[in-house]
Amino acid sequence: MEYRLLGRSGLKVSTITMGTMTFGGVGWAKTVGDLGIKDAKKLVDMCIDAGVNLLDTADVYSQGASEEILGEIIGGPRKNGVLIATKARFPMGPGVNDVGSSRQHLIQACEASLKRMKTDVIDLYQLHEWDGQTPLEETMEALDTLVRQGKVRYIGCSNFSGWHIMKALGVSERDKRERFVSQQIHYTLEARDAENELVPISIDQGLGILVWSPIAGGLLSGKHRRNQATPEGTRQFAGWTEPPIRDENRLWNIVDTLVEIAEGRGVSAAQVALAWLIGRKGVTSVIIGGRTKAQFKDNLASAELKLTDEERKRLDDVSLQPLMYPYWHQRNTASDRLSEADLALIGPHLAK
């Protein structure tokens, strides 16, 4: 297992993070999984034994049940340097203030998460989604307070747009508050939208990237194929709608390429998709989830899979998205003055 620095921090995390959305099975999360303590512990132990040192959850996963199960498994004095990441922002009660990124909700949510997970500190506390109704000054001050109180060690965000992140970083710098060390985003071979703004920002501003749903909810696992019925037991069979697929033919072209490469290497398509992501510029760690040991065993093996330049090029070419404005204009007129962050998006298009 490889370990990488999380953004500009001195914290090293494994290139594979364990996701725990499958713990609990309450409400909407039941579609993803409904693991209890016994089965969840087997998977946690398996990941830790493989070298995974970061476990990611959120208060909204099964309305706190995921955190509670994680607390039962690793609460109290932690062994093997295990790190816990969780998130807050979504509704956790019926009250008008039981949601959002206000000082009221974040501090209340953090204290509740600490209690559920039976721990004194959260290693990475993340804003789960943007809140356009709370001033960022209030949000960043609340996060800064949690760090100063010793309840949180590092802070990050998830599902922010580019301008949201830059505004938050600007507020942190101006007001001398703690700054984000990472962002958790959706980024896959099928969905490369993050390369427009989020990946370049991470490279330029020194943010770590944690990738959620790195095989697109199982769509890139090789189980789903062109002109075949949706397999029973999968998220899509149960009605899961993320990520949205805007070009089905493009998806199947990507899957076909994944399967061809996987068969040539004697591995699964999921491993190839994960290895592609782990090798992308700016990516720190990919978050894997599942319900069985077989799923985790397969996904964990991607940490050791090194794709060749030719394999990467095939995957890059079949999944490359057209440049949006102003990037196509920058490719045409500013190619002599592009930074490393610019080239993360525009570079592959320069030879075309």
Tab-separated table of C-alpha atoms in Angstrom:
chain	number	residue	atom	x	y	z
A	1	MET	CA	0.000	0.000	0.000
A	2	GLU	CA	1.273	3.441	-0.926
A	3	TYR	CA	0.747	6.446	1.368
A	4	ARG	CA	0.466	10.035	0.152
A	5	LEU	CA	0.425	13.402	1.875
A	6	LEU	CA	-3.081	14.812	2.169
A	7	GLY	CA	-2.796	18.182	0.477
A	8	ARG	CA	-0.424	20.618	2.161
A	9	SER	CA	-0.754	18.810	5.482
A	10	GLY	CA	1.813	16.468	6.966
A	11	LEU	CA	-0.809	13.706	7.221
A	12	LYS	CA	-0.205	10.616	5.098
A	13	VAL	CA	-3.155	8.518	3.946
A	14	SER	CA	-3.362	5.248	2.030
A	15	THR	CA	-4.141	5.426	-1.678
A	16	ILE	CA	-7.242	3.403	-0.882
A	17	THR	CA	-9.750	4.623	1.698
A	18	MET	CA	-12.520	2.442	3.096
A	19	GLY	CA	-16.013	3.861	2.628
A	20	THR	CA	-18.748	2.887	5.083
A	21	MET	CA	-21.988	3.895	3.371
A	22	THR	CA	-22.944	0.206	3.339
A	23	PHE	CA	-23.067	0.158	7.156
A	24	GLY	CA	-26.506	0.384	8.738
A	25	GLY	CA	-29.031	0.198	5.927
A	26	VAL	CA	-31.414	2.852	7.254
A	27	GLY	CA	-33.636	4.858	4.903
A	28	TRP	CA	-32.233	5.671	1.464
A	29	ALA	CA	-28.900	4.021	2.358
A	30	LYS	CA	-30.525	0.570	2.432
A	31	THR	CA	-30.221	0.532	-1.365
A	32	VAL	CA	-26.437	0.652	-0.956
A	33	GLY	CA	-26.073	-1.858	1.876
A	34	ASP	CA	-27.301	-2.886	5.315
A	35	LEU	CA	-24.272	-4.373	7.045
A	36	GLY	CA	-24.446	-4.874	10.805
A	37	ILE	CA	-21.558	-4.731	13.275
A	38	LYS	CA	-20.412	-8.331	12.811
A	39	ASP	CA	-20.128	-8.227	9.019
A	40	ALA	CA	-18.833	-4.661	8.973
A	41	LYS	CA	-16.035	-5.548	11.407
A	42	LYS	CA	-14.796	-8.321	9.120
A	43	LEU	CA	-14.481	-5.833	6.270
A	44	VAL	CA	-12.848	-3.145	8.413
A	45	ASP	CA	-10.282	-5.649	9.698
A	46	MET	CA	-9.626	-6.818	6.149
A	47	CYS	CA	-8.943	-3.271	4.932
A	48	ILE	CA	-6.715	-2.404	7.893
A	49	ASP	CA	-4.749	-5.618	7.404
A	50	ALA	CA	-4.220	-4.587	3.761
A	51	GLY	CA	-2.711	-1.265	4.865
A	52	VAL	CA	-5.729	1.046	4.608
A	53	ASN	CA	-5.384	3.755	7.259
A	54	LEU	CA	-8.344	6.035	6.452
A	55	LEU	CA	-11.998	5.130	7.062
A	56	ASP	CA	-14.608	7.514	5.644
A	57	THR	CA	-18.177	7.933	6.859
A	58	ALA	CA	-20.795	10.680	7.294
A	59	ASP	CA	-23.450	11.506	9.839
A	60	VAL	CA	-26.184	11.244	7.199
A	61	TYR	CA	-25.258	7.663	6.236
A	62	SER	CA	-28.184	5.680	7.670
A	63	GLN	CA	-28.967	8.686	9.885
A	64	GLY	CA	-25.978	8.082	12.153
A	65	ALA	CA	-26.019	4.272	12.116
A	66	SER	CA	-22.868	4.071	9.962
A	67	GLU	CA	-20.964	6.187	12.494
A	68	GLU	CA	-22.360	4.152	15.378
A	69	ILE	CA	-21.247	0.867	13.821
A	70	LEU	CA	-17.817	2.308	13.085
A	71	GLY	CA	-17.635	3.453	16.703
A	72	GLU	CA	-18.419	-0.035	17.947
A	73	ILE	CA	-15.621	-1.434	15.778
A	74	ILE	CA	-12.791	1.061	16.317
A	75	GLY	CA	-14.024	3.410	19.038
A	76	GLY	CA	-11.799	4.215	21.993
A	77	PRO	CA	-7.996	3.961	21.725
A	78	ARG	CA	-7.221	3.360	18.056
A	79	LYS	CA	-4.654	0.861	16.852
A	80	ASN	CA	-2.520	0.725	13.704
A	81	GLY	CA	-2.697	4.474	13.165
A	82	VAL	CA	-6.257	4.292	11.838
A	83	LEU	CA	-7.742	7.663	10.831
A	84	ILE	CA	-11.432	8.583	10.789
A	85	ALA	CA	-13.027	10.981	8.316
A	86	THR	CA	-16.651	12.029	8.550
A	87	LYS	CA	-18.900	14.725	7.128
A	88	ALA	CA	-21.735	17.051	8.074
A	89	ARG	CA	-24.190	19.358	6.313
A	90	PHE	CA	-27.280	17.304	5.407
A	91	PRO	CA	-30.445	17.118	7.567
A	92	MET	CA	-30.065	15.167	10.808
A	93	GLY	CA	-33.394	16.072	12.373
A	94	PRO	CA	-36.750	17.772	11.749
A	95	GLY	CA	-35.733	21.193	13.044
A	96	VAL	CA	-35.020	24.164	10.783
A	97	ASN	CA	-31.463	24.337	12.169
A	98	ASP	CA	-30.745	20.613	11.909
A	99	VAL	CA	-29.179	21.144	8.480
A	100	GLY	CA	-26.572	23.302	6.763
A	101	SER	CA	-23.145	24.713	7.563
A	102	SER	CA	-24.090	27.212	10.253
A	103	ARG	CA	-22.079	27.440	13.476
A	104	GLN	CA	-25.120	26.047	15.289
A	105	HIS	CA	-25.429	22.943	13.125
A	106	LEU	CA	-21.744	22.156	12.552
A	107	ILE	CA	-20.766	22.248	16.221
A	108	GLN	CA	-23.843	20.260	17.204
A	109	ALA	CA	-23.223	17.758	14.385
A	110	CYS	CA	-19.550	17.343	15.275
A	111	GLU	CA	-20.286	16.637	18.926
A	112	ALA	CA	-22.952	14.113	17.926
A	113	SER	CA	-20.531	12.360	15.546
A	114	LEU	CA	-17.863	12.163	18.247
A	115	LYS	CA	-20.358	10.542	20.588
A	116	ARG	CA	-21.614	8.055	17.998
A	117	MET	CA	-18.077	7.026	17.028
A	118	LYS	CA	-16.901	6.836	20.664
A	119	THR	CA	-13.861	8.966	19.969
A	120	ASP	CA	-12.380	12.230	21.228
A	121	VAL	CA	-11.240	13.512	17.843
A	122	ILE	CA	-12.174	13.369	14.163
A	123	ASP	CA	-9.075	13.290	11.971
A	124	LEU	CA	-10.725	14.799	8.874
A	125	TYR	CA	-14.000	16.717	9.188
A	126	GLN	CA	-15.600	17.548	5.856
A	127	LEU	CA	-18.425	19.785	4.701
A	128	HIS	CA	-20.556	17.277	2.829
A	129	GLU	CA	-22.125	19.774	0.430
A	130	TRP	CA	-22.257	23.499	-0.325
A	131	ASP	CA	-24.537	25.726	1.750
A	132	GLY	CA	-25.315	28.911	-0.144
A	133	GLN	CA	-27.358	30.411	2.691
A	134	THR	CA	-24.680	30.475	5.401
A	135	PRO	CA	-21.860	33.044	5.127
A	136	LEU	CA	-18.535	31.321	4.619
A	137	GLU	CA	-17.072	33.491	7.370
A	138	GLU	CA	-19.405	31.775	9.847
A	139	THR	CA	-18.719	28.290	8.481
A	140	MET	CA	-14.926	28.605	8.428
A	141	GLU	CA	-14.918	30.152	11.924
A	142	ALA	CA	-16.953	27.209	13.242
A	143	LEU	CA	-14.553	24.692	11.675
A	144	ASP	CA	-11.593	26.652	13.015
A	145	THR	CA	-13.148	26.558	16.506
A	146	LEU	CA	-13.529	22.772	16.326
A	147	VAL	CA	-9.848	22.427	15.422
A	148	ARG	CA	-8.771	24.768	18.246
A	149	GLN	CA	-10.894	22.807	20.696
A	150	GLY	CA	-9.108	19.597	19.693
A	151	LYS	CA	-12.262	17.918	18.402
A	152	VAL	CA	-11.070	17.987	14.773
A	153	ARG	CA	-7.554	17.753	13.345
A	154	TYR	CA	-8.033	18.643	9.670
A	155	ILE	CA	-10.897	20.028	7.600
A	156	GLY	CA	-12.044	19.450	4.044
A	157	CYS	CA	-14.998	19.892	1.728
A	158	SER	CA	-17.000	17.732	-0.639
A	159	ASN	CA	-19.121	18.429	-3.707
A	160	PHE	CA	-18.111	22.094	-3.900
A	161	SER	CA	-17.769	23.919	-7.209
A	162	GLY	CA	-14.518	25.650	-8.124
A	163	TRP	CA	-15.591	29.124	-7.049
A	164	HIS	CA	-16.977	27.778	-3.775
A	165	ILE	CA	-13.578	26.289	-2.909
A	166	MET	CA	-11.600	29.367	-3.898
A	167	LYS	CA	-13.922	31.636	-1.907
A	168	ALA	CA	-13.554	29.404	1.157
A	169	LEU	CA	-9.763	29.345	0.822
A	170	GLY	CA	-9.792	33.126	0.453
A	171	VAL	CA	-11.841	33.560	3.626
A	172	SER	CA	-9.473	31.241	5.512
A	173	GLU	CA	-6.407	33.167	4.392
A	174	ARG	CA	-7.912	36.601	5.049
A	175	ASP	CA	-9.294	35.720	8.490
A	176	LYS	CA	-6.348	33.464	9.467
A	177	ARG	CA	-8.591	30.425	9.881
A	178	GLU	CA	-7.835	26.765	9.281
A	179	ARG	CA	-7.959	25.978	5.557
A	180	PHE	CA	-9.206	22.919	3.731
A	181	VAL	CA	-6.559	20.236	3.218
A	182	SER	CA	-8.710	18.178	0.867
A	183	GLN	CA	-11.821	17.874	-1.192
A	184	GLN	CA	-13.883	14.727	-1.709
A	185	ILE	CA	-15.256	14.549	-5.239
A	186	HIS	CA	-16.861	12.288	-7.812
A	187	TYR	CA	-14.293	11.499	-10.499
A	188	THR	CA	-14.194	8.446	-12.751
A	189	LEU	CA	-13.326	7.389	-16.276
A	190	GLU	CA	-16.987	7.929	-17.120
A	191	ALA	CA	-17.310	11.266	-15.291
A	192	ARG	CA	-14.268	13.477	-15.859
A	193	ASP	CA	-16.079	16.788	-15.233
A	194	ALA	CA	-13.881	17.384	-12.179
A	195	GLU	CA	-10.936	17.968	-14.494
A	196	ASN	CA	-12.439	21.282	-15.611
A	197	GLU	CA	-11.981	23.092	-12.300
A	198	LEU	CA	-11.666	20.835	-9.261
A	199	VAL	CA	-8.517	18.913	-10.205
A	200	PRO	CA	-6.607	22.043	-11.378
A	201	ILE	CA	-7.605	23.860	-8.180
A	202	SER	CA	-6.310	20.961	-6.088
A	203	ILE	CA	-2.977	20.992	-7.899
A	204	ASP	CA	-2.649	24.777	-7.717
A	205	GLN	CA	-3.871	25.225	-4.135
A	206	GLY	CA	-2.395	22.113	-2.577
A	207	LEU	CA	-5.566	20.192	-1.777
A	208	GLY	CA	-5.705	16.429	-1.535
A	209	ILE	CA	-8.337	14.670	-3.625
A	210	LEU	CA	-10.433	11.847	-2.171
A	211	VAL	CA	-12.628	10.208	-4.804
A	212	TRP	CA	-16.070	8.909	-3.908
A	213	SER	CA	-17.768	6.194	-5.987
A	214	PRO	CA	-14.610	5.674	-8.103
A	215	ILE	CA	-16.172	2.890	-10.183
A	216	ALA	CA	-19.380	4.873	-10.741
A	217	GLY	CA	-21.588	2.920	-8.372
A	218	GLY	CA	-20.414	-0.331	-9.956
A	219	LEU	CA	-21.014	0.691	-13.576
A	220	LEU	CA	-17.283	0.359	-14.320
A	221	SER	CA	-16.896	-2.971	-12.520
A	222	GLY	CA	-17.347	-5.034	-15.675
A	223	LYS	CA	-20.602	-6.530	-14.384
A	224	HIS	CA	-22.648	-4.106	-16.486
A	225	ARG	CA	-22.281	-4.596	-20.240
A	226	ARG	CA	-23.763	-3.217	-23.414
A	227	ASN	CA	-27.197	-4.634	-24.359
A	228	GLN	CA	-27.415	-6.740	-21.212
A	229	ALA	CA	-29.965	-6.593	-18.398
A	230	THR	CA	-28.932	-4.887	-15.166
A	231	PRO	CA	-27.527	-7.613	-12.869
A	232	GLU	CA	-29.561	-8.463	-9.781
A	233	GLY	CA	-28.018	-7.428	-6.484
A	234	THR	CA	-26.415	-4.264	-7.866
A	235	ARG	CA	-27.218	-0.695	-6.881
A	236	GLN	CA	-28.665	0.039	-10.319
A	237	PHE	CA	-30.973	-2.981	-10.055
A	238	ALA	CA	-32.244	-1.518	-6.771
A	239	GLY	CA	-32.939	1.844	-8.423
A	240	TRP	CA	-29.746	3.802	-7.595
A	241	THR	CA	-29.487	6.814	-9.928
A	242	GLU	CA	-25.967	8.151	-9.296
A	243	PRO	CA	-24.031	9.005	-11.340
A	244	PRO	CA	-26.296	10.287	-14.134
A	245	ILE	CA	-25.334	8.799	-17.509
A	246	ARG	CA	-25.645	11.386	-20.287
A	247	ASP	CA	-24.066	9.358	-23.086
A	248	GLU	CA	-24.761	5.643	-22.772
A	249	ASN	CA	-22.760	4.698	-25.864
A	250	ARG	CA	-19.698	6.469	-24.451
A	251	LEU	CA	-20.139	4.560	-21.162
A	252	TRP	CA	-20.176	1.193	-22.946
A	253	ASN	CA	-17.142	2.144	-25.053
A	254	ILE	CA	-15.274	2.848	-21.805
A	255	VAL	CA	-16.464	-0.420	-20.251
A	256	ASP	CA	-15.428	-2.360	-23.362
A	257	THR	CA	-11.921	-0.902	-23.134
A	258	LEU	CA	-11.713	-1.605	-19.405
A	259	VAL	CA	-12.720	-5.217	-19.920
A	260	GLU	CA	-10.237	-5.704	-22.778
A	261	ILE	CA	-7.355	-4.358	-20.696
A	262	ALA	CA	-8.478	-6.321	-17.628
A	263	GLU	CA	-8.672	-9.599	-19.542
A	264	GLY	CA	-5.208	-8.980	-20.955
A	265	ARG	CA	-3.803	-8.473	-17.457
A	266	GLY	CA	-5.800	-11.216	-15.747
A	267	VAL	CA	-7.514	-8.776	-13.377
A	268	SER	CA	-10.985	-7.273	-13.004
A	269	ALA	CA	-12.288	-4.212	-14.836
A	270	ALA	CA	-12.850	-2.582	-11.456
A	271	GLN	CA	-9.157	-2.909	-10.613
A	272	VAL	CA	-8.204	-1.254	-13.896
A	273	ALA	CA	-10.652	1.630	-13.318
A	274	LEU	CA	-9.309	2.171	-9.791
A	275	ALA	CA	-5.661	1.935	-10.882
A	276	TRP	CA	-6.320	4.554	-13.577
A	277	LEU	CA	-7.658	6.928	-10.911
A	278	ILE	CA	-4.879	6.258	-8.397
A	279	GLY	CA	-2.399	7.241	-11.098
A	280	ARG	CA	-4.144	10.499	-12.041
A	281	LYS	CA	-2.476	13.789	-11.269
A	282	GLY	CA	-3.747	15.278	-8.004
A	283	VAL	CA	-5.555	12.188	-6.701
A	284	THR	CA	-4.593	11.209	-3.151
A	285	SER	CA	-6.927	8.298	-2.412
A	286	VAL	CA	-9.939	6.467	-3.841
A	287	ILE	CA	-12.793	5.453	-1.546
A	288	ILE	CA	-13.956	1.887	-2.010
A	289	GLY	CA	-17.128	0.409	-0.599
A	290	GLY	CA	-18.971	-2.850	-0.777
A	291	ARG	CA	-20.923	-5.525	1.011
A	292	THR	CA	-18.710	-8.606	0.660
A	293	LYS	CA	-15.130	-9.694	1.278
A	294	ALA	CA	-14.838	-10.612	-2.405
A	295	GLN	CA	-15.627	-7.041	-3.456
A	296	PHE	CA	-13.086	-5.560	-1.065
A	297	LYS	CA	-10.418	-8.139	-1.897
A	298	ASP	CA	-10.756	-7.305	-5.581
A	299	ASN	CA	-10.748	-3.526	-5.061
A	300	LEU	CA	-7.817	-3.596	-2.634
A	301	ALA	CA	-5.690	-5.346	-5.257
A	302	SER	CA	-5.838	-2.194	-7.405
A	303	ALA	CA	-3.329	-0.556	-5.049
A	304	GLU	CA	-0.634	-2.814	-6.527
A	305	LEU	CA	-1.745	-2.649	-10.180
A	306	LYS	CA	0.453	-0.425	-12.350
A	307	LEU	CA	-0.948	0.336	-15.784
A	308	THR	CA	1.375	0.751	-18.737
A	309	ASP	CA	1.580	4.028	-20.664
A	310	GLU	CA	-0.188	2.352	-23.582
A	311	GLU	CA	-3.023	1.124	-21.356
A	312	ARG	CA	-3.410	4.559	-19.841
A	313	LYS	CA	-3.525	6.163	-23.272
A	314	ARG	CA	-6.280	3.802	-24.395
A	315	LEU	CA	-8.333	4.676	-21.328
A	316	ASP	CA	-7.582	8.386	-21.651
A	317	ASP	CA	-8.588	8.460	-25.310
A	318	VAL	CA	-11.860	6.537	-24.949
A	319	SER	CA	-12.993	8.672	-22.003
A	320	LEU	CA	-11.647	12.120	-22.942
A	321	GLN	CA	-14.326	14.808	-22.842
A	322	PRO	CA	-14.387	17.837	-25.176
A	323	LEU	CA	-13.012	21.085	-23.819
A	324	MET	CA	-15.578	23.614	-22.636
A	325	TYR	CA	-15.119	27.395	-22.918
A	326	PRO	CA	-12.772	29.048	-21.968
A	327	TYR	CA	-10.507	26.004	-22.072
A	328	TRP	CA	-10.703	25.396	-25.819
A	329	HIS	CA	-9.783	29.055	-26.325
A	330	GLN	CA	-6.849	28.715	-23.925
A	331	ARG	CA	-5.691	25.614	-25.823
A	332	ASN	CA	-5.773	27.579	-29.080
A	333	THR	CA	-4.179	30.816	-27.886
A	334	ALA	CA	-2.382	30.321	-24.565
A	335	SER	CA	-0.582	26.993	-24.914
A	336	ASP	CA	2.784	28.731	-24.453
A	337	ARG	CA	1.807	30.084	-21.024
A	338	LEU	CA	0.015	27.221	-19.256
A	339	SER	CA	0.775	26.144	-15.698
A	340	GLU	CA	0.978	22.611	-14.348
A	341	ALA	CA	-2.594	23.006	-13.090
A	342	ASP	CA	-3.782	24.196	-16.529
A	343	LEU	CA	-2.109	21.277	-18.246
A	344	ALA	CA	-3.920	18.770	-16.042
A	345	LEU	CA	-6.983	19.530	-18.182
A	346	ILE	CA	-5.669	21.042	-21.414
A	347	GLY	CA	-2.499	18.987	-21.846
A	348	PRO	CA	-4.143	15.895	-23.396
A	349	HIS	CA	-5.845	18.130	-25.963
A	350	LEU	CA	-2.739	19.912	-27.192
A	351	ALA	CA	-1.689	17.077	-29.494
A	352	LYS	CA	-5.181	16.783	-30.997
